[in-house]
PDB file of C-alpha atoms in Angstrom:
ATOM      1  CA  ALA K   1      77.821 -22.833  23.136  1.00  0.00           C
ATOM      2  CA  ALA K   2      80.633 -23.567  25.495  1.00  0.00           C
ATOM      3  CA  THR K   3      83.930 -23.664  23.072  1.00  0.00           C
ATOM      4  CA  GLU K   4      87.832 -25.073  23.657  1.00  0.00           C
ATOM      5  CA  SER K   5      90.697 -22.669  22.221  1.00  0.00           C
ATOM      6  CA  GLY K   6      92.699 -24.799  19.777  1.00  0.00           C
ATOM      7  CA  ALA K   7      95.826 -23.441  18.328  1.00  0.00           C
ATOM      8  CA  ASP K   8      94.256 -22.153  15.809  1.00  0.00           C
ATOM      9  CA  THR K   9      90.517 -22.649  15.611  1.00  0.00           C
ATOM     10  CA  ALA K  10      87.683 -22.573  18.475  1.00  0.00           C
ATOM     11  CA  VAL K  11      86.015 -25.832  18.968  1.00  0.00           C
ATOM     12  CA  ASP K  12      82.344 -26.577  20.039  1.00  0.00           C
ATOM     13  CA  CYS K  13      82.397 -29.045  22.502  1.00  0.00           C
ATOM     14  CA  GLY K  14      79.998 -31.173  20.838  1.00  0.00           C
ATOM     15  CA  ASP K  15      81.145 -30.006  17.313  1.00  0.00           C
ATOM     16  CA  PRO K  16      84.490 -29.809  17.328  1.00  0.00           C
ATOM     17  CA  ASP K  17      84.791 -28.440  13.336  1.00  0.00           C
ATOM     18  CA  GLY K  18      82.104 -26.069  14.247  1.00  0.00           C
ATOM     19  CA  SER K  19      78.292 -25.685  12.182  1.00  0.00           C
ATOM     20  CA  GLY K  20      79.151 -26.612   8.250  1.00  0.00           C
ATOM     21  CA  GLY K  21      82.656 -27.599   8.914  1.00  0.00           C
ATOM     22  CA  ASP K  22      84.962 -29.311   6.549  1.00  0.00           C
ATOM     23  CA  THR K  23      84.493 -32.777   8.266  1.00  0.00           C
ATOM     24  CA  GLY K  24      80.977 -33.240   7.338  1.00  0.00           C
ATOM     25  CA  ASP K  25      79.188 -30.900  10.179  1.00  0.00           C
ATOM     26  CA  ILE K  26      79.815 -33.731  13.219  1.00  0.00           C
ATOM     27  CA  PRO K  27      77.444 -33.825  15.267  1.00  0.00           C
ATOM     28  CA  ASN K  28      77.067 -33.548  19.052  1.00  0.00           C
ATOM     29  CA  VAL K  29      78.160 -36.879  20.644  1.00  0.00           C
ATOM     30  CA  ALA K  30      76.813 -36.047  23.921  1.00  0.00           C
ATOM     31  CA  GLY K  31      73.418 -37.046  24.963  1.00  0.00           C
ATOM     32  CA  ALA K  32      71.510 -40.839  25.027  1.00  0.00           C
ATOM     33  CA  TRP K  33      71.898 -43.054  21.968  1.00  0.00           C
ATOM     34  CA  THR K  34      69.966 -46.637  21.082  1.00  0.00           C
ATOM     35  CA  SER K  35      72.314 -49.037  19.417  1.00  0.00           C
ATOM     36  CA  SER K  36      72.263 -52.280  17.960  1.00  0.00           C
ATOM     37  CA  PHE K  37      74.596 -55.053  18.304  1.00  0.00           C
ATOM     38  CA  ALA K  38      75.547 -57.965  15.917  1.00  0.00           C
ATOM     39  CA  VAL K  39      73.122 -57.355  13.364  1.00  0.00           C
ATOM     40  CA  ALA K  40      75.233 -57.334  10.386  1.00  0.00           C
ATOM     41  CA  TYR K  41      78.221 -59.156  11.444  1.00  0.00           C
ATOM     42  CA  TRP K  42      79.286 -62.220  14.578  1.00  0.00           C
ATOM     43  CA  ASP K  43      82.618 -63.347  14.668  1.00  0.00           C
ATOM     44  CA  ASP K  44      83.800 -65.276  17.739  1.00  0.00           C
ATOM     45  CA  ASN K  45      86.442 -67.388  19.295  1.00  0.00           C
ATOM     46  CA  CYS K  46      85.028 -68.953  22.289  1.00  0.00           C
ATOM     47  CA  THR K  47      83.148 -71.841  23.284  1.00  0.00           C
ATOM     48  CA  ALA K  48      82.809 -70.387  26.815  1.00  0.00           C
ATOM     49  CA  ALA K  49      78.902 -70.524  27.747  1.00  0.00           C
ATOM     50  CA  ASP K  50      76.725 -67.607  28.302  1.00  0.00           C
ATOM     51  CA  PHE K  51      78.731 -65.893  25.761  1.00  0.00           C
ATOM     52  CA  ASP K  52      77.603 -65.877  22.479  1.00  0.00           C
ATOM     53  CA  GLN K  53      75.732 -63.541  19.975  1.00  0.00           C
ATOM     54  CA  ASP K  54      72.310 -64.029  21.923  1.00  0.00           C
ATOM     55  CA  THR K  55      74.121 -63.490  25.487  1.00  0.00           C
ATOM     56  CA  GLU K  56      75.065 -59.326  24.798  1.00  0.00           C
ATOM     57  CA  ASP K  57      71.694 -57.805  25.607  1.00  0.00           C
ATOM     58  CA  TRP K  58      73.661 -55.493  28.257  1.00  0.00           C
ATOM     59  CA  ILE K  59      74.615 -53.657  24.763  1.00  0.00           C
ATOM     60  CA  GLY K  60      71.744 -51.070  23.942  1.00  0.00           C
ATOM     61  CA  ALA K  61      71.066 -47.545  25.192  1.00  0.00           C
ATOM     62  CA  PHE K  62      73.618 -45.703  26.340  1.00  0.00           C
ATOM     63  CA  THR K  63      74.363 -42.193  26.901  1.00  0.00           C
ATOM     64  CA  VAL K  64      77.707 -39.933  26.468  1.00  0.00           C
ATOM     65  CA  THR K  65      78.544 -37.147  29.051  1.00  0.00           C
ATOM     66  CA  GLY K  66      81.019 -34.599  28.947  1.00  0.00           C
ATOM     67  CA  VAL K  67      82.934 -32.313  26.640  1.00  0.00           C
ATOM     68  CA  PHE K  68      84.974 -32.634  23.684  1.00  0.00           C
ATOM     69  CA  GLY K  69      88.543 -34.540  24.939  1.00  0.00           C
ATOM     70  CA  SER K  70      87.275 -35.551  28.219  1.00  0.00           C
ATOM     71  CA  TYR K  71      83.621 -37.769  27.089  1.00  0.00           C
ATOM     72  CA  TYR K  72      82.534 -41.066  29.240  1.00  0.00           C
ATOM     73  CA  ALA K  73      79.518 -43.468  28.506  1.00  0.00           C
ATOM     74  CA  GLU K  74      77.128 -45.606  30.809  1.00  0.00           C
ATOM     75  CA  PHE K  75      74.689 -48.153  29.650  1.00  0.00           C
ATOM     76  CA  HIS K  76      71.762 -47.544  30.590  1.00  0.00           C
ATOM     77  CA  ASP K  77      70.730 -50.906  32.435  1.00  0.00           C
ATOM     78  CA  PHE K  78      74.525 -50.958  33.472  1.00  0.00           C
ATOM     79  CA  PRO K  79      75.506 -47.484  35.222  1.00  0.00           C
ATOM     80  CA  ASP K  80      78.062 -48.606  37.150  1.00  0.00           C
ATOM     81  CA  ASP K  81      79.762 -49.720  33.817  1.00  0.00           C
ATOM     82  CA  ARG K  82      81.458 -46.496  32.817  1.00  0.00           C
ATOM     83  CA  PHE K  83      83.578 -46.283  29.852  1.00  0.00           C
ATOM     84  CA  GLU K  84      85.721 -44.045  28.780  1.00  0.00           C
ATOM     85  CA  ALA K  85      85.021 -42.098  25.601  1.00  0.00           C
ATOM     86  CA  GLY K  86      86.452 -40.231  23.097  1.00  0.00           C
ATOM     87  CA  MET K  87      85.798 -38.583  19.603  1.00  0.00           C
ATOM     88  CA  ASP K  88      88.748 -37.177  16.948  1.00  0.00           C
ATOM     89  CA  ARG K  89      87.943 -33.848  14.952  1.00  0.00           C
ATOM     90  CA  ARG K  90      87.375 -36.274  12.155  1.00  0.00           C
ATOM     91  CA  GLY K  91      84.183 -37.814  14.020  1.00  0.00           C
ATOM     92  CA  GLY K  92      85.983 -41.000  15.348  1.00  0.00           C
ATOM     93  CA  PHE K  93      84.158 -42.174  18.134  1.00  0.00           C
ATOM     94  CA  THR K  94      85.536 -44.803  20.726  1.00  0.00           C
ATOM     95  CA  MET K  95      84.343 -45.808  24.133  1.00  0.00           C
ATOM     96  CA  THR K  96      86.045 -48.718  26.172  1.00  0.00           C
ATOM     97  CA  GLY K  97      85.390 -50.521  29.572  1.00  0.00           C
ATOM     98  CA  GLU K  98      84.782 -53.736  31.656  1.00  0.00           C
ATOM     99  CA  HIS K  99      81.224 -55.218  32.162  1.00  0.00           C
ATOM    100  CA  VAL K 100      80.948 -57.792  34.743  1.00  0.00           C
ATOM    101  CA  HIS K 101      79.194 -60.684  32.820  1.00  0.00           C
ATOM    102  CA  GLU K 102      77.889 -64.515  33.832  1.00  0.00           C
ATOM    103  CA  ALA K 103      80.453 -65.724  31.706  1.00  0.00           C
ATOM    104  CA  GLY K 104      83.055 -63.449  33.220  1.00  0.00           C
ATOM    105  CA  LEU K 105      84.741 -60.230  33.058  1.00  0.00           C
ATOM    106  CA  ILE K 106      84.129 -58.346  29.271  1.00  0.00           C
ATOM    107  CA  TYR K 107      86.768 -56.322  28.357  1.00  0.00           C
ATOM    108  CA  ALA K 108      85.087 -54.440  25.518  1.00  0.00           C
ATOM    109  CA  ASN K 109      85.548 -51.608  22.995  1.00  0.00           C
ATOM    110  CA  PHE K 110      83.060 -50.238  20.640  1.00  0.00           C
ATOM    111  CA  SER K 111      84.197 -47.739  17.827  1.00  0.00           C
ATOM    112  CA  GLY K 112      82.756 -46.261  14.963  1.00  0.00           C
ATOM    113  CA  LEU K 113      81.978 -42.472  13.106  1.00  0.00           C
ATOM    114  CA  VAL K 114      79.812 -40.197  14.203  1.00  0.00           C
ATOM    115  CA  TYR K 115      78.067 -38.467  10.911  1.00  0.00           C
ATOM    116  CA  THR K 116      74.829 -36.592  10.401  1.00  0.00           C
ATOM    117  CA  ASP K 117      72.741 -38.613   7.507  1.00  0.00           C
ATOM    118  CA  ALA K 118      71.060 -36.965   4.699  1.00  0.00           C
ATOM    119  CA  SER K 119      67.669 -37.147   7.111  1.00  0.00           C
ATOM    120  CA  GLU K 120      69.450 -35.091   9.219  1.00  0.00           C
ATOM    121  CA  ARG K 121      69.558 -37.910  11.909  1.00  0.00           C
ATOM    122  CA  ALA K 122      73.105 -38.374  13.871  1.00  0.00           C
ATOM    123  CA  GLY K 123      74.671 -42.043  13.923  1.00  0.00           C
ATOM    124  CA  ILE K 124      77.546 -43.809  14.548  1.00  0.00           C
ATOM    125  CA  ASP K 125      78.367 -46.646  12.684  1.00  0.00           C
ATOM    126  CA  GLY K 126      81.618 -49.177  13.425  1.00  0.00           C
ATOM    127  CA  ALA K 127      82.307 -52.336  15.563  1.00  0.00           C
ATOM    128  CA  ALA K 128      82.766 -53.713  18.535  1.00  0.00           C
ATOM    129  CA  PHE K 129      85.360 -56.114  20.268  1.00  0.00           C
ATOM    130  CA  LEU K 130      84.689 -58.288  23.526  1.00  0.00           C
ATOM    131  CA  GLY K 131      87.503 -59.556  25.456  1.00  0.00           C
ATOM    132  CA  LEU K 132      86.620 -62.069  27.756  1.00  0.00           C
ATOM    133  CA  ASP K 133      88.754 -63.097  30.750  1.00  0.00           C
ATOM    134  CA  VAL K 134      86.269 -66.328  32.130  1.00  0.00           C
ATOM    135  CA  ASP K 135      88.834 -67.123  35.501  1.00  0.00           C
ATOM    136  CA  ALA K 136      89.530 -63.510  36.581  1.00  0.00           C
ATOM    137  CA  ASP K 137      93.517 -63.826  35.757  1.00  0.00           C
ATOM    138  CA  ALA K 138      93.294 -60.462  33.555  1.00  0.00           C
ATOM    139  CA  VAL K 139      93.820 -62.597  30.501  1.00  0.00           C
ATOM    140  CA  ILE K 140      91.477 -62.515  27.309  1.00  0.00           C
ATOM    141  CA  ASP K 141      90.829 -66.136  27.199  1.00  0.00           C
ATOM    142  CA  CYS K 142      88.572 -65.934  23.798  1.00  0.00           C
ATOM    143  CA  TYR K 143      87.305 -63.013  21.913  1.00  0.00           C
ATOM    144  CA  ALA K 144      83.923 -61.968  19.656  1.00  0.00           C
ATOM    145  CA  ARG K 145      83.973 -58.958  16.922  1.00  0.00           C
ATOM    146  CA  ALA K 146      80.776 -57.785  15.979  1.00  0.00           C
ATOM    147  CA  SER K 147      79.281 -54.764  13.777  1.00  0.00           C
ATOM    148  CA  TRP K 148      77.575 -52.038  16.149  1.00  0.00           C
ATOM    149  CA  SER K 149      75.639 -48.889  15.074  1.00  0.00           C
ATOM    150  CA  ALA K 150      73.971 -46.048  17.078  1.00  0.00           C
ATOM    151  CA  ASN K 151      71.209 -43.676  16.658  1.00  0.00           C
ATOM    152  CA  LYS K 152      70.559 -40.376  18.569  1.00  0.00           C
ATOM    153  CA  SER K 153      68.019 -40.504  20.425  1.00  0.00           C
ATOM    154  CA  GLY K 154      65.198 -37.750  20.230  1.00  0.00           C
ATOM    155  CA  LEU K 155      66.006 -36.477  17.051  1.00  0.00           C
TER     156      LEU K 155
END
């Protein structure tokens, strides 16, 4: 596997702490994932038409590409929406980007902890924030917060 040299350790590009490392053997975040959105939690302060828990079907399968320190993500149905992504050495993962939506421009952040569960399946559990700009003035007019989780595809 390709490695990145740190100050005192070698870092596997997908698993930053190395196999069996001290942070729970973080799985390789690069690859295809399927996600669930707003299953356990949804909260919004928005009255905009076409912006609610049932209209965010663009959030689904996605792919993370790159190496540790330089990731990006794309939702499969919207490949032009490239999200900048990052992960720290403890498995904290975040991806942030924009999505053109019927209700306006959404500024979105998805964050969570990447982990390997007892069944040796890679997952991410966390939350999402969607800020909606309804009139293209670069101001978030209303927002929603929701649960978000993902499972690595093919494992």
